[in-house]
Short mmCIF file of C-alpha atoms and ligand atoms in Angstrom, two decimals:
data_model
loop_
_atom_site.label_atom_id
_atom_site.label_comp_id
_atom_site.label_asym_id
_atom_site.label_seq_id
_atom_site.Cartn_x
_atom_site.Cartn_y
_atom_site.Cartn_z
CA UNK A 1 124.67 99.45 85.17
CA UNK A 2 127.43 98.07 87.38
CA UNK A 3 127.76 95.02 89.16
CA UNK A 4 128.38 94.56 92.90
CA UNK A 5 129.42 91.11 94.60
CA UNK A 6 127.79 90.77 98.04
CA UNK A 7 131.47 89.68 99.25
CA UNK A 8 133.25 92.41 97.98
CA UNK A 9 134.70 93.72 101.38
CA UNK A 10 131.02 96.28 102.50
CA UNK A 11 129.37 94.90 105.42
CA UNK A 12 129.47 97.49 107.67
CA UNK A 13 126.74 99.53 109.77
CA UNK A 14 128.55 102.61 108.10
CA UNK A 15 128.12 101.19 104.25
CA UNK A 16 124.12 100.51 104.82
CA UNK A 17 124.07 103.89 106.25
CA UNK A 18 125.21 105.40 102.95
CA UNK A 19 124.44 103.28 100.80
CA UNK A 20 120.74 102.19 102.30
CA UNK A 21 122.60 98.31 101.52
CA UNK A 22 125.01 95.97 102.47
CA UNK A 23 126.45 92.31 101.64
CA UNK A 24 127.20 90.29 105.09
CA UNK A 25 130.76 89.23 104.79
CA UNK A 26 129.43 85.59 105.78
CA UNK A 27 126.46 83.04 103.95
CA UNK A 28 124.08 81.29 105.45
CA UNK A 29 125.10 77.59 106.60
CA UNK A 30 124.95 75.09 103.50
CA UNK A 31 123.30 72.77 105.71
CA UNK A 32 120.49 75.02 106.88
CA UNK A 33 120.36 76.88 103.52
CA UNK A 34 119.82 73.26 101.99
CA UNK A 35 116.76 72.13 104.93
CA UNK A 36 115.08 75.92 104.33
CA UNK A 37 114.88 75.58 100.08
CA UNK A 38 113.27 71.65 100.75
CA UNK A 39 111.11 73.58 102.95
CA UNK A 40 110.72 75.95 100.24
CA UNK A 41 109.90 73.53 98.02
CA UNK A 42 107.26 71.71 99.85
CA UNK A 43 105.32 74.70 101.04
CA UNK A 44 105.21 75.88 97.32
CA UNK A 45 102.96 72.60 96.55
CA UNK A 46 100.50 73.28 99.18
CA UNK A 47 97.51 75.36 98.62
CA UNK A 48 96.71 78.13 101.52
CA UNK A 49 95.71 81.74 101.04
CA UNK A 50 99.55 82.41 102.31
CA UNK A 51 101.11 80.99 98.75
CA UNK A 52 100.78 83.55 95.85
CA UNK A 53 100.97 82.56 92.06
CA UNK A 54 101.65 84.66 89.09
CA UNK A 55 98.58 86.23 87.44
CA UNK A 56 96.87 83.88 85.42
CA UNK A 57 99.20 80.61 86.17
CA UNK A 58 100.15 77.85 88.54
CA UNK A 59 103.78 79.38 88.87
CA UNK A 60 104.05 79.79 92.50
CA UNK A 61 105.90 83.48 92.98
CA UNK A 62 106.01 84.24 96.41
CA UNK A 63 105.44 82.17 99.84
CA UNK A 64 104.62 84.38 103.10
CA UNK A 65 104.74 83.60 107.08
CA UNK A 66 106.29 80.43 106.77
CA UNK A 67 107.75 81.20 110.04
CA UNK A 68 104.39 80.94 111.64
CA UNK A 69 103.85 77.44 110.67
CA UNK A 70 107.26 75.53 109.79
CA UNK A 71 109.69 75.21 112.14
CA UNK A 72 112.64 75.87 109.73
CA UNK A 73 111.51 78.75 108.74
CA UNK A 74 111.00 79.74 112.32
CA UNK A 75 114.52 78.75 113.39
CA UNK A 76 116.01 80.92 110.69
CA UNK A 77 114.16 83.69 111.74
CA UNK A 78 116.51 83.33 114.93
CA UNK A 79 119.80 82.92 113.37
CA UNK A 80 122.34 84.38 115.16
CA UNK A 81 124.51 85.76 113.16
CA UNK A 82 120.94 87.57 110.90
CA UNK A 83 119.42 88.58 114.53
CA UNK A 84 123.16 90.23 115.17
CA UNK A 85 122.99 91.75 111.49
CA UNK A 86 119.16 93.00 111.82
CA UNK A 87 119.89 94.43 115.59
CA UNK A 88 123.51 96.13 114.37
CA UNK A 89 121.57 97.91 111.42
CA UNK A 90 118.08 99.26 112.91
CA UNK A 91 119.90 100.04 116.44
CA UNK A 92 118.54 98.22 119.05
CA UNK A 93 116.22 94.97 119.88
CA UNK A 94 113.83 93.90 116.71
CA UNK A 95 110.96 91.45 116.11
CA UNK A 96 110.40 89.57 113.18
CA UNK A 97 107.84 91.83 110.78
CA UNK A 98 107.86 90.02 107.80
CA UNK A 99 108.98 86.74 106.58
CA UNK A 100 108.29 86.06 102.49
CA UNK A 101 110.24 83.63 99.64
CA UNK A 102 109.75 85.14 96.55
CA UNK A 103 110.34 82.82 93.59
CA UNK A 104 110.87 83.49 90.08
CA UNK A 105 110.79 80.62 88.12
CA UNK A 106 112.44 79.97 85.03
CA UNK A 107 111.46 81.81 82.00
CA UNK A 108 108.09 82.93 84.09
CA UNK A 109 108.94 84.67 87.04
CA UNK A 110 107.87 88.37 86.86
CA UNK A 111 109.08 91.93 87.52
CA UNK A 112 108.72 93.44 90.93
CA UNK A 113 108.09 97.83 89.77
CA UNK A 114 109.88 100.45 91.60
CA UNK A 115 108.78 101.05 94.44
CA UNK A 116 109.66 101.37 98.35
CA UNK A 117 108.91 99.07 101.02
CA UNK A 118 108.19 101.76 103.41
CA UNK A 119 105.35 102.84 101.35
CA UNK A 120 103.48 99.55 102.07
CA UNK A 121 104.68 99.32 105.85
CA UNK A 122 103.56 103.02 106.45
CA UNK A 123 100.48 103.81 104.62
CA UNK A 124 98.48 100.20 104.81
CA UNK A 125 99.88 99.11 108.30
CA UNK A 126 101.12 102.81 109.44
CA UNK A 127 104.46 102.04 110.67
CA UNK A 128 105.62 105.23 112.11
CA UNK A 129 109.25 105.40 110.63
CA UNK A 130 111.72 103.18 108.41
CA UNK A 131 113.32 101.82 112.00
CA UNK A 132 112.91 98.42 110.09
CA UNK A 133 115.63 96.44 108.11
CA UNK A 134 115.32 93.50 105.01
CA UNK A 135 117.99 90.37 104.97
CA UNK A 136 117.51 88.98 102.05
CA UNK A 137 119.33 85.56 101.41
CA UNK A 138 119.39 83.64 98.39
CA UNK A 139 118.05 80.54 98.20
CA UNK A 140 119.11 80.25 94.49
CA UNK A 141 122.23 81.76 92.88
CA UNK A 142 120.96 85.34 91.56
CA UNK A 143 123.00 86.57 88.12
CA UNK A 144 122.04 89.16 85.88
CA UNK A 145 119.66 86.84 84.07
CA UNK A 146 117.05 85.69 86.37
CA UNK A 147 115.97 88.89 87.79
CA UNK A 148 118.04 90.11 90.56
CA UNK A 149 116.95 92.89 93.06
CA UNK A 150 118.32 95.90 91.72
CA UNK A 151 118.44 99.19 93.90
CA UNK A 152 118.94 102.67 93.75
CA UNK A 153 122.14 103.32 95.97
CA UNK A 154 121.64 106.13 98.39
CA UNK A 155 118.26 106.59 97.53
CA UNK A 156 116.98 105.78 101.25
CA UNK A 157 118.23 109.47 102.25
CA UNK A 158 115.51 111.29 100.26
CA UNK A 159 112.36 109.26 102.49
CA UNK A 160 109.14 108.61 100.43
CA UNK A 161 109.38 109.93 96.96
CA UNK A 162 106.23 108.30 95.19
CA UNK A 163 102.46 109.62 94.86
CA UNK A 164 101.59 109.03 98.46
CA UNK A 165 98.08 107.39 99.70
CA UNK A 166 96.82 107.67 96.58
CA UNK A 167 97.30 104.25 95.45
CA UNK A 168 96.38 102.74 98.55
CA UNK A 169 94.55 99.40 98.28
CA UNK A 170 92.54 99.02 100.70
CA UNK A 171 91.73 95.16 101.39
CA UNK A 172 92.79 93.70 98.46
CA UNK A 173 96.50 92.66 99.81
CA UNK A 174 97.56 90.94 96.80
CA UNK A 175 98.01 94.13 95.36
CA UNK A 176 100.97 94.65 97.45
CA UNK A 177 102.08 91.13 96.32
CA UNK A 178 101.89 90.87 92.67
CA UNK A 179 103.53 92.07 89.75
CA UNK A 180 101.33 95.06 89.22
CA UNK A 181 101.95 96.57 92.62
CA UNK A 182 100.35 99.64 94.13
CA UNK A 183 102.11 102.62 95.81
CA UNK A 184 105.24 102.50 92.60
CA UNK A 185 108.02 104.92 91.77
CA UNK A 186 107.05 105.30 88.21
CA UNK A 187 109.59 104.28 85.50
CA UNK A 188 110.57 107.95 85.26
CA UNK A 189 110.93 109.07 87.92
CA UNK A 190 113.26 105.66 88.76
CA UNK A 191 115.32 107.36 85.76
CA UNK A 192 115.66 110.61 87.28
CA UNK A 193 116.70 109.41 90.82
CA UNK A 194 119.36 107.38 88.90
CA UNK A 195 121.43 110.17 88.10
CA UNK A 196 122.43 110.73 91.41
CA UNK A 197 121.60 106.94 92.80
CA UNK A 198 123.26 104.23 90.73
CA UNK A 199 121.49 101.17 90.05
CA UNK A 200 123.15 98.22 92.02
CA UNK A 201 122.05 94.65 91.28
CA UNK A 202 122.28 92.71 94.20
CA UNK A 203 124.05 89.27 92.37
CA UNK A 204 125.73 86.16 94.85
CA UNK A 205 125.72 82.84 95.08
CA UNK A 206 123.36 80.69 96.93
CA UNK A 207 123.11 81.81 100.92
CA UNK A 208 124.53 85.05 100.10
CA UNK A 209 122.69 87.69 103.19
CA UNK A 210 122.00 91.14 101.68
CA UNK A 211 120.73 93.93 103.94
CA UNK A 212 118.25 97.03 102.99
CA UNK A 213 116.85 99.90 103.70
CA UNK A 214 113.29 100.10 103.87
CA UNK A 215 112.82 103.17 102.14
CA UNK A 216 115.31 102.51 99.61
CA UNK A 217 114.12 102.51 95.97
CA UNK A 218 114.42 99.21 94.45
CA UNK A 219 113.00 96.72 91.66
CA UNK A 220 113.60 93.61 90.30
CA UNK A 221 112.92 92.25 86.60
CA UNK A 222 111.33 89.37 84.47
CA UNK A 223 113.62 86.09 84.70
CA UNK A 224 114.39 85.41 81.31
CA UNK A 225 116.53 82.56 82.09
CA UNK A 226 116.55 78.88 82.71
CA UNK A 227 117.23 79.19 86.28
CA UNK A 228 115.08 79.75 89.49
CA UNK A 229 115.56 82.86 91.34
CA UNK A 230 114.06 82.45 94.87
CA UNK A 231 115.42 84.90 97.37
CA UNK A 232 114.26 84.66 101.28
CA UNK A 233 113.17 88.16 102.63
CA UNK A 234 113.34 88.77 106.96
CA UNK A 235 111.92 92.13 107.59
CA UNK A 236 113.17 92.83 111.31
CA UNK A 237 111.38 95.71 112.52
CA UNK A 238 112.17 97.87 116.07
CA UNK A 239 110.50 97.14 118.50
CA UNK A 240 109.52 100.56 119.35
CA UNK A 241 107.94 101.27 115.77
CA UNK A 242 105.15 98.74 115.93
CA UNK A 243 102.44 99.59 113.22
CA UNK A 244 99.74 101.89 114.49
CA UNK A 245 97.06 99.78 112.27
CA UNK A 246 98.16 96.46 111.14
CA UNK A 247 94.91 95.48 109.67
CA UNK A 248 96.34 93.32 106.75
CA UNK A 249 96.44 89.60 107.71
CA UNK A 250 99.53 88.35 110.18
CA UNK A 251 101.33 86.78 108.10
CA UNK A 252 101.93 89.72 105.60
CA UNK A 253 102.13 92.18 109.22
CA UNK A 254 103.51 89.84 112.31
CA UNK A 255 101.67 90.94 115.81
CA UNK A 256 103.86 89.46 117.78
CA UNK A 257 106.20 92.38 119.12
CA UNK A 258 108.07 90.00 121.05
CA UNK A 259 112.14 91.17 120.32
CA UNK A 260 113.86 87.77 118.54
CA UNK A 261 116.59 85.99 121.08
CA UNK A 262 118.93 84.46 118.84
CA UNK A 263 119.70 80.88 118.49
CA UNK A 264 121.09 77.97 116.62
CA UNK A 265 118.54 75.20 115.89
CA UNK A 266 114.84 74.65 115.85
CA UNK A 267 114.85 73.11 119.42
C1 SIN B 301 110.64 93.12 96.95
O1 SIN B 301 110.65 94.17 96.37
O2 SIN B 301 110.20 93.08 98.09
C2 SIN B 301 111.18 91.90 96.33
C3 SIN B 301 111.59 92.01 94.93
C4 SIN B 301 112.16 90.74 94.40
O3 SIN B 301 111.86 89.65 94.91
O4 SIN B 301 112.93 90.81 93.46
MN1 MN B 302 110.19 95.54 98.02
#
């Protein structure tokens, strides 16, 4: 499998278009990236429905809609230079969709299957087409060792290629959330599509900003290191492709439509 830097020189509207991904050539602010992981932190040692553990354990593994209650969080959701990313890659004005931390900690954090975001967005909150965008910025440095996002280059082009509604589940939203995940690509068929879509693991230092595609196929594995892996997800969606029934609560589907106006600060 080979190795991509996110600085190696691809930032550009024309590399996530054929590649479904793309490394800003720039990293989030070492003072902001340090206030948002002591956020981070202190939000993982609360206890609110929002705050998901692994199965069977205290090990927090993934924090969601901290922007709607921390005003770090909320100010990074208005970065300028993310908004400017987010707006460049889905074409137009975007609100904030998504916001989730998702940490693996050392030695316990688990896999995330294959699988495609798109799937969730379109047949639980039917978003009408992948007009959407992820930034994902590490909060921790992510090596080869603690589970880095790993996705199948290209693989955005072919739109959904899993089983479909089928594995729809209904209320229970931490099934969308947790390690065994509905609406998969199954490991074979992962295999297949590799052929023709190498495997990139998405590796960089701390504030490193990643962009993907929503239907790109993508997965992540165990961290079998000593070394946290917590990665900040922003899903920016257009704001012409609200979901037609975003039924699961707000702060796995914002309902605010309102487009993001960049700016510095939390002011
Ligand atoms: C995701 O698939 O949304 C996240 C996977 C990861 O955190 O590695
Ligand atoms: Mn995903």
């Amino acid at each position: 499998m080979s190795v991509t830097r996110p600085h190696d020189g691809i930032g550009t509207r024309s590399a996530y278009e054929e590649q479904g991904w793309c490394a800003a050539p720039w990293g989030l602010e070492p003072e902001l990236l340090a206030s948002v992981r002591s956020r981070v932190e202190a939000i993982s040692r609360t206890v609110r429905p929002e705050v998901v553990y692994e199965e069977d354990s205290d090990t927090v593994r993934a924090l969601h809609g901290c922007h709607r209650y921390d005003e770090v969080c909320a100010a990074l959701v208005r970065h300028p230079g993310v908004v400017r990313l987010a707006e460049e890659l889905v074409g137009g004005p975007v609100y904030l969709y998504q916001f989730k931390v998702n940490i693996k900690g050392p030695r316990e954090g688990r896999e995330w299957p294959w699988h495609q975001d798109f799937a969730f967005w379109a047949y639980e909150d039917g978003m009408p087409e992948p007009h959407a965008v992820n930034i994902a910025v590490n909060l921790d440095a992510v090596h080869p060792a603690n589970g880095p996002l790993t996705v199948l280059s290209g693989s955005h082009r072919l739109g959904l290629v899993g089983d479909g509604e089928q594995g729809a589940a209904g209320d229970d939203w931490r099934a969308h959330v947790s390690a065994r995940l509905t609406h998969t690509v199954s490991e074979e068929a992962a295999r297949a599509l590799a052929v023709e879509h190498p495997p990139r693991q998405i590796l960089g230092g701390a504030g490193a900003v990643t962009a993907f595609h929503p239907s790109i196929v993508h997965a992540s594995s165990n961290n079998t290191s000593d070394d946290r892996r917590a990665v900040l997800f922003l899903t920016y969606n257009a704001v012409s492709n609200a979901p037609a029934h975003p039924d699961r609560p707000a702060f796995l589907v914002e309902r605010d439509t309102t487009p993001v106006r960049a700016a510095w600060g939390t002011g």
